[in-house]
Each structure stands twice: as structure tokens, then as C-alpha cells.
PDB file of C-alpha atoms in Angstrom:
ATOM      1  CA  MET Q   1     -45.082-180.826  71.431  1.00 70.00           C
ATOM      2  CA  PRO Q   2     -44.966-177.980  68.835  1.00 77.00           C
ATOM      3  CA  GLN Q   3     -42.577-176.144  71.162  1.00 84.00           C
ATOM      4  CA  SER Q   4     -40.080-179.006  70.939  1.00 86.00           C
ATOM      5  CA  VAL Q   5     -40.346-178.963  67.133  1.00 86.00           C
ATOM      6  CA  LYS Q   6     -39.623-175.219  67.100  1.00 87.00           C
ATOM      7  CA  LYS Q   7     -36.760-175.547  69.594  1.00 90.00           C
ATOM      8  CA  ASN Q   8     -35.226-178.383  67.554  1.00 90.00           C
ATOM      9  CA  ALA Q   9     -35.498-176.304  64.354  1.00 90.00           C
ATOM     10  CA  GLU Q  10     -33.914-173.285  66.038  1.00 90.00           C
ATOM     11  CA  ASP Q  11     -31.039-175.423  67.392  1.00 92.00           C
ATOM     12  CA  ARG Q  12     -30.414-176.948  63.962  1.00 93.00           C
ATOM     13  CA  MET Q  13     -30.429-173.486  62.351  1.00 92.00           C
ATOM     14  CA  GLU Q  14     -27.857-172.291  64.891  1.00 93.00           C
ATOM     15  CA  LYS Q  15     -25.706-175.293  63.996  1.00 93.00           C
ATOM     16  CA  ALA Q  16     -25.990-174.362  60.299  1.00 93.00           C
ATOM     17  CA  ILE Q  17     -24.653-170.879  61.148  1.00 93.00           C
ATOM     18  CA  GLY Q  18     -21.817-172.484  63.133  1.00 92.00           C
ATOM     19  CA  ALA Q  19     -20.955-174.723  60.170  1.00 91.00           C
ATOM     20  CA  LEU Q  20     -20.896-171.681  57.887  1.00 90.00           C
ATOM     21  CA  LYS Q  21     -18.513-169.881  60.226  1.00 89.00           C
ATOM     22  CA  ARG Q  22     -16.222-172.934  60.339  1.00 86.00           C
ATOM     23  CA  ASP Q  23     -16.256-173.163  56.538  1.00 84.00           C
ATOM     24  CA  LEU Q  24     -15.422-169.481  56.206  1.00 83.00           C
ATOM     25  CA  LEU Q  25     -12.417-169.920  58.497  1.00 79.00           C
ATOM     26  CA  THR Q  26     -10.883-172.157  55.835  1.00 75.00           C
ATOM     27  CA  LEU Q  27     -10.814-169.234  53.379  1.00 75.00           C
ATOM     28  CA  ARG Q  28      -7.687-167.180  53.700  1.00 65.00           C
ATOM     29  CA  ALA Q  29      -7.862-163.436  53.974  1.00 63.00           C
ATOM     30  CA  GLY Q  30      -4.151-162.712  53.771  1.00 66.00           C
ATOM     31  CA  ARG Q  31      -3.200-164.046  57.210  1.00 72.00           C
ATOM     32  CA  ALA Q  32      -1.784-167.436  58.075  1.00 74.00           C
ATOM     33  CA  THR Q  33      -3.968-169.545  60.331  1.00 78.00           C
ATOM     34  CA  PRO Q  34      -3.981-173.333  60.878  1.00 81.00           C
ATOM     35  CA  SER Q  35      -7.717-173.406  60.086  1.00 80.00           C
ATOM     36  CA  LEU Q  36      -6.813-172.750  56.426  1.00 79.00           C
ATOM     37  CA  LEU Q  37      -5.852-176.410  56.198  1.00 81.00           C
ATOM     38  CA  ASP Q  38      -8.986-177.814  57.868  1.00 80.00           C
ATOM     39  CA  ARG Q  39     -10.459-179.031  54.577  1.00 81.00           C
ATOM     40  CA  ILE Q  40      -7.210-180.669  53.388  1.00 85.00           C
ATOM     41  CA  GLN Q  41      -7.429-184.468  53.355  1.00 88.00           C
ATOM     42  CA  VAL Q  42      -4.204-186.480  52.959  1.00 89.00           C
ATOM     43  CA  GLU Q  43      -4.047-190.072  51.753  1.00 87.00           C
ATOM     44  CA  TYR Q  44      -2.221-191.807  54.579  1.00 86.00           C
ATOM     45  CA  TYR Q  45      -1.864-195.588  54.422  1.00 85.00           C
ATOM     46  CA  GLY Q  46      -4.897-195.855  52.150  1.00 85.00           C
ATOM     47  CA  ALA Q  47      -7.216-193.696  54.262  1.00 87.00           C
ATOM     48  CA  MET Q  48      -8.113-190.042  53.743  1.00 89.00           C
ATOM     49  CA  THR Q  49      -6.987-188.257  56.910  1.00 88.00           C
ATOM     50  CA  PRO Q  50      -7.206-184.556  57.864  1.00 89.00           C
ATOM     51  CA  VAL Q  51      -3.787-182.918  57.821  1.00 87.00           C
ATOM     52  CA  ASN Q  52      -4.218-181.702  61.413  1.00 84.00           C
ATOM     53  CA  GLN Q  53      -4.278-185.369  62.517  1.00 87.00           C
ATOM     54  CA  LEU Q  54      -0.949-186.069  60.823  1.00 87.00           C
ATOM     55  CA  ALA Q  55       1.082-183.049  61.850  1.00 89.00           C
ATOM     56  CA  ASN Q  56       1.534-180.162  64.222  1.00 89.00           C
ATOM     57  CA  LEU Q  57       0.319-176.928  62.576  1.00 88.00           C
ATOM     58  CA  THR Q  58       1.757-173.621  63.784  1.00 88.00           C
ATOM     59  CA  THR Q  59       2.017-170.026  62.611  1.00 88.00           C
ATOM     60  CA  PRO Q  60       5.442-168.597  63.487  1.00 87.00           C
ATOM     61  CA  ASP Q  61       4.397-165.254  61.978  1.00 84.00           C
ATOM     62  CA  SER Q  62       1.381-163.731  60.262  1.00 79.00           C
ATOM     63  CA  ARG Q  63       2.428-164.877  56.774  1.00 82.00           C
ATOM     64  CA  THR Q  64       3.829-168.370  57.411  1.00 87.00           C
ATOM     65  CA  LEU Q  65       2.295-171.746  58.228  1.00 86.00           C
ATOM     66  CA  LEU Q  66       4.608-174.422  59.593  1.00 89.00           C
ATOM     67  CA  ILE Q  67       3.632-178.085  59.283  1.00 89.00           C
ATOM     68  CA  GLN Q  68       5.646-180.586  61.333  1.00 91.00           C
ATOM     69  CA  PRO Q  69       4.540-184.129  60.398  1.00 90.00           C
ATOM     70  CA  TRP Q  70       4.753-186.718  63.153  1.00 89.00           C
ATOM     71  CA  ASP Q  71       5.650-189.339  60.558  1.00 85.00           C
ATOM     72  CA  LYS Q  72       8.306-188.086  58.120  1.00 86.00           C
ATOM     73  CA  SER Q  73       7.069-190.537  55.462  1.00 85.00           C
ATOM     74  CA  SER Q  74       3.823-188.547  55.193  1.00 84.00           C
ATOM     75  CA  MET Q  75       5.572-185.322  54.089  1.00 87.00           C
ATOM     76  CA  SER Q  76       5.214-185.920  50.360  1.00 86.00           C
ATOM     77  CA  SER Q  77       1.535-186.886  50.755  1.00 88.00           C
ATOM     78  CA  ILE Q  78       0.853-183.708  52.736  1.00 88.00           C
ATOM     79  CA  GLU Q  79       2.632-181.614  50.104  1.00 88.00           C
ATOM     80  CA  LYS Q  80       0.642-183.208  47.269  1.00 87.00           C
ATOM     81  CA  ALA Q  81      -2.665-182.687  49.092  1.00 88.00           C
ATOM     82  CA  ILE Q  82      -1.895-178.987  49.642  1.00 85.00           C
ATOM     83  CA  MET Q  83      -0.865-178.541  46.007  1.00 86.00           C
ATOM     84  CA  LYS Q  84      -4.102-180.207  44.779  1.00 85.00           C
ATOM     85  CA  SER Q  85      -6.310-178.086  47.032  1.00 81.00           C
ATOM     86  CA  ASP Q  86      -8.130-174.968  45.850  1.00 72.00           C
ATOM     87  CA  LEU Q  87      -6.185-172.776  48.295  1.00 73.00           C
ATOM     88  CA  GLY Q  88      -3.576-171.695  45.757  1.00 73.00           C
ATOM     89  CA  LEU Q  89      -0.701-172.296  48.184  1.00 78.00           C
ATOM     90  CA  THR Q  90       2.746-173.689  47.391  1.00 83.00           C
ATOM     91  CA  PRO Q  91       4.431-175.672  50.172  1.00 86.00           C
ATOM     92  CA  SER Q  92       8.212-175.881  50.533  1.00 87.00           C
ATOM     93  CA  ASN Q  93       9.764-178.921  52.161  1.00 87.00           C
ATOM     94  CA  ASP Q  94      13.122-178.721  53.945  1.00 85.00           C
ATOM     95  CA  GLY Q  95      13.222-182.370  55.032  1.00 82.00           C
ATOM     96  CA  SER Q  96      11.805-181.996  58.535  1.00 86.00           C
ATOM     97  CA  VAL Q  97       9.047-179.374  58.178  1.00 89.00           C
ATOM     98  CA  ILE Q  98       6.812-177.998  55.454  1.00 89.00           C
ATOM     99  CA  ARG Q  99       6.599-174.224  55.210  1.00 89.00           C
ATOM    100  CA  ILE Q 100       3.804-172.409  53.466  1.00 87.00           C
ATOM    101  CA  VAL Q 101       4.329-168.711  52.905  1.00 85.00           C
ATOM    102  CA  ILE Q 102       0.987-166.980  52.459  1.00 81.00           C
ATOM    103  CA  PRO Q 103       1.357-164.518  49.579  1.00 77.00           C
ATOM    104  CA  ALA Q 104      -0.509-161.231  49.498  1.00 76.00           C
ATOM    105  CA  LEU Q 105      -3.891-161.644  47.854  1.00 74.00           C
ATOM    106  CA  THR Q 106      -4.297-160.381  44.312  1.00 78.00           C
ATOM    107  CA  GLU Q 107      -7.510-158.669  43.225  1.00 84.00           C
ATOM    108  CA  GLU Q 108      -8.368-161.707  41.097  1.00 83.00           C
ATOM    109  CA  ARG Q 109      -7.873-164.096  44.020  1.00 78.00           C
ATOM    110  CA  ARG Q 110      -9.936-161.822  46.271  1.00 82.00           C
ATOM    111  CA  ALA Q 111     -12.819-161.958  43.785  1.00 85.00           C
ATOM    112  CA  GLU Q 112     -12.489-165.753  43.650  1.00 83.00           C
ATOM    113  CA  LEU Q 113     -12.599-165.954  47.470  1.00 83.00           C
ATOM    114  CA  VAL Q 114     -15.699-163.738  47.551  1.00 88.00           C
ATOM    115  CA  LYS Q 115     -17.386-166.164  45.113  1.00 89.00           C
ATOM    116  CA  MET Q 116     -16.475-169.082  47.379  1.00 86.00           C
ATOM    117  CA  THR Q 117     -17.820-167.134  50.366  1.00 90.00           C
ATOM    118  CA  LYS Q 118     -21.132-166.613  48.567  1.00 92.00           C
ATOM    119  CA  LYS Q 119     -21.266-170.302  47.668  1.00 91.00           C
ATOM    120  CA  PHE Q 120     -20.823-171.272  51.326  1.00 91.00           C
ATOM    121  CA  GLY Q 121     -23.497-168.731  52.250  1.00 93.00           C
ATOM    122  CA  GLU Q 122     -25.948-170.124  49.721  1.00 94.00           C
ATOM    123  CA  GLU Q 123     -25.360-173.649  51.043  1.00 93.00           C
ATOM    124  CA  ALA Q 124     -26.093-172.401  54.576  1.00 94.00           C
ATOM    125  CA  LYS Q 125     -29.314-170.715  53.412  1.00 94.00           C
ATOM    126  CA  VAL Q 126     -30.427-173.923  51.681  1.00 95.00           C
ATOM    127  CA  ALA Q 127     -29.717-175.872  54.877  1.00 94.00           C
ATOM    128  CA  ILE Q 128     -31.777-173.391  56.904  1.00 94.00           C
ATOM    129  CA  ARG Q 129     -34.671-173.602  54.435  1.00 94.00           C
ATOM    130  CA  ASN Q 130     -34.531-177.416  54.569  1.00 94.00           C
ATOM    131  CA  ILE Q 131     -34.733-177.250  58.349  1.00 93.00           C
ATOM    132  CA  ARG Q 132     -37.760-174.953  58.023  1.00 93.00           C
ATOM    133  CA  ARG Q 133     -39.426-177.427  55.652  1.00 94.00           C
ATOM    134  CA  ASP Q 134     -38.790-180.327  58.033  1.00 93.00           C
ATOM    135  CA  ALA Q 135     -40.158-178.372  61.004  1.00 91.00           C
ATOM    136  CA  ASN Q 136     -43.270-177.327  59.062  1.00 90.00           C
ATOM    137  CA  ASP Q 137     -43.839-180.949  58.044  1.00 91.00           C
ATOM    138  CA  ASP Q 138     -43.594-181.984  61.702  1.00 90.00           C
ATOM    139  CA  ILE Q 139     -46.118-179.278  62.670  1.00 88.00           C
ATOM    140  CA  LYS Q 140     -48.506-180.465  59.934  1.00 88.00           C
ATOM    141  CA  LYS Q 141     -48.239-184.018  61.285  1.00 88.00           C
ATOM    142  CA  LEU Q 142     -49.121-182.686  64.735  1.00 85.00           C
ATOM    143  CA  GLU Q 143     -52.123-180.919  63.207  1.00 82.00           C
ATOM    144  CA  LYS Q 144     -53.476-184.323  62.173  1.00 83.00           C
ATOM    145  CA  SER Q 145     -53.011-185.665  65.672  1.00 82.00           C
ATOM    146  CA  GLY Q 146     -54.488-182.950  67.817  1.00 80.00           C
ATOM    147  CA  ILE Q 147     -53.574-179.279  67.344  1.00 82.00           C
ATOM    148  CA  SER Q 148     -55.890-176.897  65.540  1.00 86.00           C
ATOM    149  CA  GLU Q 149     -55.268-175.347  62.118  1.00 85.00           C
ATOM    150  CA  ASP Q 150     -54.932-171.897  63.684  1.00 86.00           C
ATOM    151  CA  GLU Q 151     -52.386-173.166  66.163  1.00 88.00           C
ATOM    152  CA  SER Q 152     -50.521-174.941  63.371  1.00 86.00           C
ATOM    153  CA  ARG Q 153     -50.427-171.746  61.293  1.00 89.00           C
ATOM    154  CA  LYS Q 154     -49.151-169.761  64.291  1.00 91.00           C
ATOM    155  CA  HIS Q 155     -46.333-172.254  64.853  1.00 88.00           C
ATOM    156  CA  GLN Q 156     -45.430-172.217  61.157  1.00 89.00           C
ATOM    157  CA  GLU Q 157     -45.270-168.411  61.279  1.00 91.00           C
ATOM    158  CA  ASP Q 158     -42.922-168.664  64.276  1.00 90.00           C
ATOM    159  CA  ILE Q 159     -40.731-171.072  62.331  1.00 91.00           C
ATOM    160  CA  GLN Q 160     -40.697-168.617  59.414  1.00 92.00           C
ATOM    161  CA  LYS Q 161     -39.565-165.867  61.811  1.00 92.00           C
ATOM    162  CA  PHE Q 162     -36.671-168.104  62.955  1.00 88.00           C
ATOM    163  CA  THR Q 163     -35.813-168.774  59.316  1.00 93.00           C
ATOM    164  CA  ASP Q 164     -35.799-165.069  58.439  1.00 93.00           C
ATOM    165  CA  LYS Q 165     -33.646-164.312  61.489  1.00 93.00           C
ATOM    166  CA  PHE Q 166     -31.070-166.959  60.587  1.00 93.00           C
ATOM    167  CA  VAL Q 167     -30.987-166.042  56.891  1.00 94.00           C
ATOM    168  CA  ALA Q 168     -30.270-162.447  57.995  1.00 94.00           C
ATOM    169  CA  GLU Q 169     -27.499-163.813  60.251  1.00 94.00           C
ATOM    170  CA  VAL Q 170     -25.990-165.636  57.251  1.00 93.00           C
ATOM    171  CA  GLU Q 171     -26.010-162.354  55.303  1.00 94.00           C
ATOM    172  CA  LYS Q 172     -24.316-160.581  58.211  1.00 95.00           C
ATOM    173  CA  VAL Q 173     -21.597-163.248  58.498  1.00 92.00           C
ATOM    174  CA  LEU Q 174     -21.020-163.163  54.730  1.00 92.00           C
ATOM    175  CA  ALA Q 175     -20.774-159.369  54.668  1.00 92.00           C
ATOM    176  CA  ALA Q 176     -18.160-159.439  57.432  1.00 90.00           C
ATOM    177  CA  LYS Q 177     -16.087-162.102  55.651  1.00 88.00           C
ATOM    178  CA  GLU Q 178     -16.309-160.269  52.303  1.00 88.00           C
ATOM    179  CA  LYS Q 179     -15.152-157.083  53.989  1.00 87.00           C
ATOM    180  CA  GLU Q 180     -12.228-158.979  55.547  1.00 83.00           C
ATOM    181  CA  ILE Q 181     -11.273-160.510  52.180  1.00 81.00           C
ATOM    182  CA  MET Q 182     -11.462-157.212  50.290  1.00 80.00           C
ATOM    183  CA  GLU Q 183      -9.283-155.319  52.826  1.00 76.00           C
ATOM    184  CA  VAL Q 184      -5.987-154.404  51.235  1.00 60.00           C
TER     185      VAL Q 184
END
């Protein structure tokens, strides 16, 4: 039973790392990639819809994103959503497609992106610590229903080792992203 609690905690911590990596993909590091627009929600017929469900997203070159809406009436909504986002991008509409030229990052924008990276990292660490707390609570419940205190402590130490390992993984992922952002 404690093994399943530990396995569940480890799986959830791995998912937290995966979520962090997905979030970091939405931060631009000077290259155009469709994942930059993953967090953009467009109001489409009264419902908030991800832009990738309203249009075809392509990158014709390393500095340009091309958005081809399936419904031409959604073009202005897509443009407004991109303008309102925190990406700092300016779309240009030629009637059939929306082009976004990714400008070179300024030092100020790089520092801002590093702050956002750290914020995502801190959220991931909090998620991992919450998972640890939940797993420790489950182990303590098992202690009341049959496992010894020593066994409970051993399992909690194992959970702490998982936590330390995944927090170190978060730091590694953040360091790599910061290095990518700060490259000139």
C-alpha cells in the first residue's frame, strides 16, 4: 500500500515537470514556434477557444509565425487576443492570413522573460511540495491502519528524496531555459 502512494506521488511529480516544460515552451526565446500561442484564448461565438483550434499555425521561417484561420470572421478576434497577451507581439493581417514577425529580443524583454521563467518554476516547485504533503498525509493515514511508525518514517524519507530530486530537475530545466533566453 505505501508503495502505491509513493508511485502515485512520483508520477504526479513527473507530470508537474512536464507541465513546467509545456509552460516554458510558450515563452519565446527569439525563434518563432507555434507553441508560443498555446496560452492564447480567443473569444469565438461567446466561448474562449485556444487559437490552435481556430486556425492553422505554421512557421515559414525562423522569425515568422503564420496564422491561417479556418473561419475568416475570427481574424479580428485572433488579432485582438494576440495584442492583449503578454507576449509583446504585433500581428499584421492581410485579409486571408495573420503574420507575426518575431522581433529580436531586447535586454529588457529578456530580463522580463527570465522573471516569467522563474515564476513558472516557483509554481512547479509549489506543486511538487503539495504532492509531497498529500503523499505524507496518505502515509500517516496508513500508519493508523497498520504500518509501524518506523516504516512510516522510512516511506516519508523516500518521498522527501523524490521531492528533492524533482525540485533539482525544476532547477535544471529553469537554468536551461534561462540560458536559451539570454543567448544573443
